[in-house]
CSV table of C-alpha atoms in Angstrom, one decimal:
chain,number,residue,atom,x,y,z
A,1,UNK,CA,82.3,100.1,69.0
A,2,UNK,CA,84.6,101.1,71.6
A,3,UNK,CA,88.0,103.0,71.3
A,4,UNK,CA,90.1,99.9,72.1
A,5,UNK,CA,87.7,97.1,70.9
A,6,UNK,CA,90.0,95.8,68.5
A,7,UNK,CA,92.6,95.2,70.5
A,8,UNK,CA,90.3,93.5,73.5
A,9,UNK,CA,89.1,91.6,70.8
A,10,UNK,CA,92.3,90.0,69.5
A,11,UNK,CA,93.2,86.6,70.3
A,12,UNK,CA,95.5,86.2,73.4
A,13,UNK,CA,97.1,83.1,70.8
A,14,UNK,CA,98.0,85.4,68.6
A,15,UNK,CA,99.3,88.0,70.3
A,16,UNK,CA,101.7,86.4,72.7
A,17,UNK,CA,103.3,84.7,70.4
A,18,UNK,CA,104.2,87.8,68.9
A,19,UNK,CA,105.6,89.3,72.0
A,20,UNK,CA,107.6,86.4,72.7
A,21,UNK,CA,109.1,86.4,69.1
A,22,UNK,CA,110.1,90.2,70.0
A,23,UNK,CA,112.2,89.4,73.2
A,24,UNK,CA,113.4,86.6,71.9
A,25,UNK,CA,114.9,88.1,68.6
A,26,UNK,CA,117.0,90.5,70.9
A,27,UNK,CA,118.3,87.8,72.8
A,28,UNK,CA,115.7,87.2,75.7
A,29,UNK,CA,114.1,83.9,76.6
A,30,UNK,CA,110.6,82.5,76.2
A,31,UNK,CA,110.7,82.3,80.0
A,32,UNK,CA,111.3,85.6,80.8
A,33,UNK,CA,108.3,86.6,79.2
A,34,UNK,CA,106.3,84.0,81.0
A,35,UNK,CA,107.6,85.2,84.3
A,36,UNK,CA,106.5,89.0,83.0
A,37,UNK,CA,103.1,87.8,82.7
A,38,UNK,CA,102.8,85.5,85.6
A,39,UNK,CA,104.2,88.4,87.3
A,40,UNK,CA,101.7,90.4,86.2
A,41,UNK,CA,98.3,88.7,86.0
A,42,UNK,CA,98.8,86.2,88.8
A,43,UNK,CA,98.3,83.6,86.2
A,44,UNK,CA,100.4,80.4,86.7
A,45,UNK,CA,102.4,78.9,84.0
A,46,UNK,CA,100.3,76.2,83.5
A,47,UNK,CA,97.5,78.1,82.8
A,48,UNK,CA,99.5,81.1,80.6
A,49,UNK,CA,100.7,78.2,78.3
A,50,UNK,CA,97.0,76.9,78.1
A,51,UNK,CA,95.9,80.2,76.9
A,52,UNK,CA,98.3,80.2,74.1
A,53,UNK,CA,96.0,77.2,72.3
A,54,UNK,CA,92.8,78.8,73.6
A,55,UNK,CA,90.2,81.1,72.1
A,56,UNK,CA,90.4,83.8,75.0
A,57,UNK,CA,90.5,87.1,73.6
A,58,UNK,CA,93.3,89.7,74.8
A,59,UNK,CA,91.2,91.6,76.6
A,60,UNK,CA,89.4,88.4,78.4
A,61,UNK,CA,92.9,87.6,79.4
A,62,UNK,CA,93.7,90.7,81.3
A,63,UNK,CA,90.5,91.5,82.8
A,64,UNK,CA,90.0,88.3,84.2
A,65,UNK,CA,93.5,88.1,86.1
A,66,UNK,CA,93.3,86.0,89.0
A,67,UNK,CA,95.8,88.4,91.0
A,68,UNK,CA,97.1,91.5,89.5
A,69,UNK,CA,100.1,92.5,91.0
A,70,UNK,CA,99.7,95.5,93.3
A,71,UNK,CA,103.2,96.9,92.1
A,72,UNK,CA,102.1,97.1,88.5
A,73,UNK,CA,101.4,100.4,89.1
A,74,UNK,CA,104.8,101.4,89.7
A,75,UNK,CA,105.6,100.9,86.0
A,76,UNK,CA,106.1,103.9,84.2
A,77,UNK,CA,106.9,105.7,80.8
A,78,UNK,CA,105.7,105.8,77.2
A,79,UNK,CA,104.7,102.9,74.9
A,80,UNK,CA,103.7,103.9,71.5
A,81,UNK,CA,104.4,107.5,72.8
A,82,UNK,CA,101.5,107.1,75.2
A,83,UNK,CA,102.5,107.5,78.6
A,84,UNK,CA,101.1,104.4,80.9
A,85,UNK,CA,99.9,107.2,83.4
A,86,UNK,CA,97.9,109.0,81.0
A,87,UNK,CA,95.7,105.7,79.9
A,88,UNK,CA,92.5,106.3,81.6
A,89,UNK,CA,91.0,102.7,80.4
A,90,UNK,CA,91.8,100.7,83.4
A,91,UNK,CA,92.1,97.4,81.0
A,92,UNK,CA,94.0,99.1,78.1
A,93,UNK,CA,96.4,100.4,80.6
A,94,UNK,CA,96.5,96.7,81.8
A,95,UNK,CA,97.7,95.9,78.2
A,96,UNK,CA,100.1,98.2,78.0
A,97,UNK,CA,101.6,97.3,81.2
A,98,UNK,CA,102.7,94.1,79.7
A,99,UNK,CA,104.0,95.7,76.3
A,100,UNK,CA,106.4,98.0,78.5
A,101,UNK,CA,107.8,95.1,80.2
A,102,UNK,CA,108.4,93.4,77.7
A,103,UNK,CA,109.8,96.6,75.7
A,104,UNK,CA,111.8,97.1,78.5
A,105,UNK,CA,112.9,92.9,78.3
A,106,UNK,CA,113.9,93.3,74.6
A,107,UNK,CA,115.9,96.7,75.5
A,108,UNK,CA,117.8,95.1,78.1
A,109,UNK,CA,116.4,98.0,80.4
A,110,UNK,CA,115.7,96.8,83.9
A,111,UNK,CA,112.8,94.5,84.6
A,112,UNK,CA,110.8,95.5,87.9
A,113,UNK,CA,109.9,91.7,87.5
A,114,UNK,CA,113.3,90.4,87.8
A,115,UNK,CA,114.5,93.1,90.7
A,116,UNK,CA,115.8,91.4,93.7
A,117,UNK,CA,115.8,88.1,91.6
């Protein structure tokens, strides 16, 4: 078993769910989050909300993005004291591109999602 199985593994409606409940409880909204991950998968709305009744695992979810935004690269710092730019799994640090934005949601630290919005 790989290093980050687990976590590819888990379900995508189970997991976002919980994100959402983190931004929300400091104040954020439901949509927010949506527009972080539309932002950063490509994924319309439409399908994101489908995903939260499916079976697709977390890591299905990611790695089979329809259009991963070229300027997720440009998001740095630590989650889980990891820094982003020290993940060498390309899908894990997908992951964890999504858990620093919507960290950095629940902060109230700028978004690059909502920049220029």
């Amino acid at each position: 078993m790989g290093r980050y199985d687990r976590v590819y593994q888990m379900s995508f409606a189970k997991v976002y769910p919980l994100l959402v409940d983190k931004a929300v409880n400091k104040g954020r909204t439901e949509e927010e989050v949506e527009a972080i991950f539309c932002w950063l998968t490509g994924y319309s709305i439409d399908e994101l909300r489908a995903f939260e009744t499916s079976d697709v695992t977390y890591g299905d979810f990611f790695q089979n993005a329809p259009a991963p935004n070229p300027h997720r690269r440009e998001i740095k710092g630590k989650i889980c004291g990891v820094s982003i730019e020290a993940i060498d799994e390309p899908l894990m640090r997908e992951i964890r591109y999504a858990d620093k934005l919507v960290d950095d949601l629940a902060r109230g630290k700028e978004c690059i999602v909502f920049r220029g919005l």
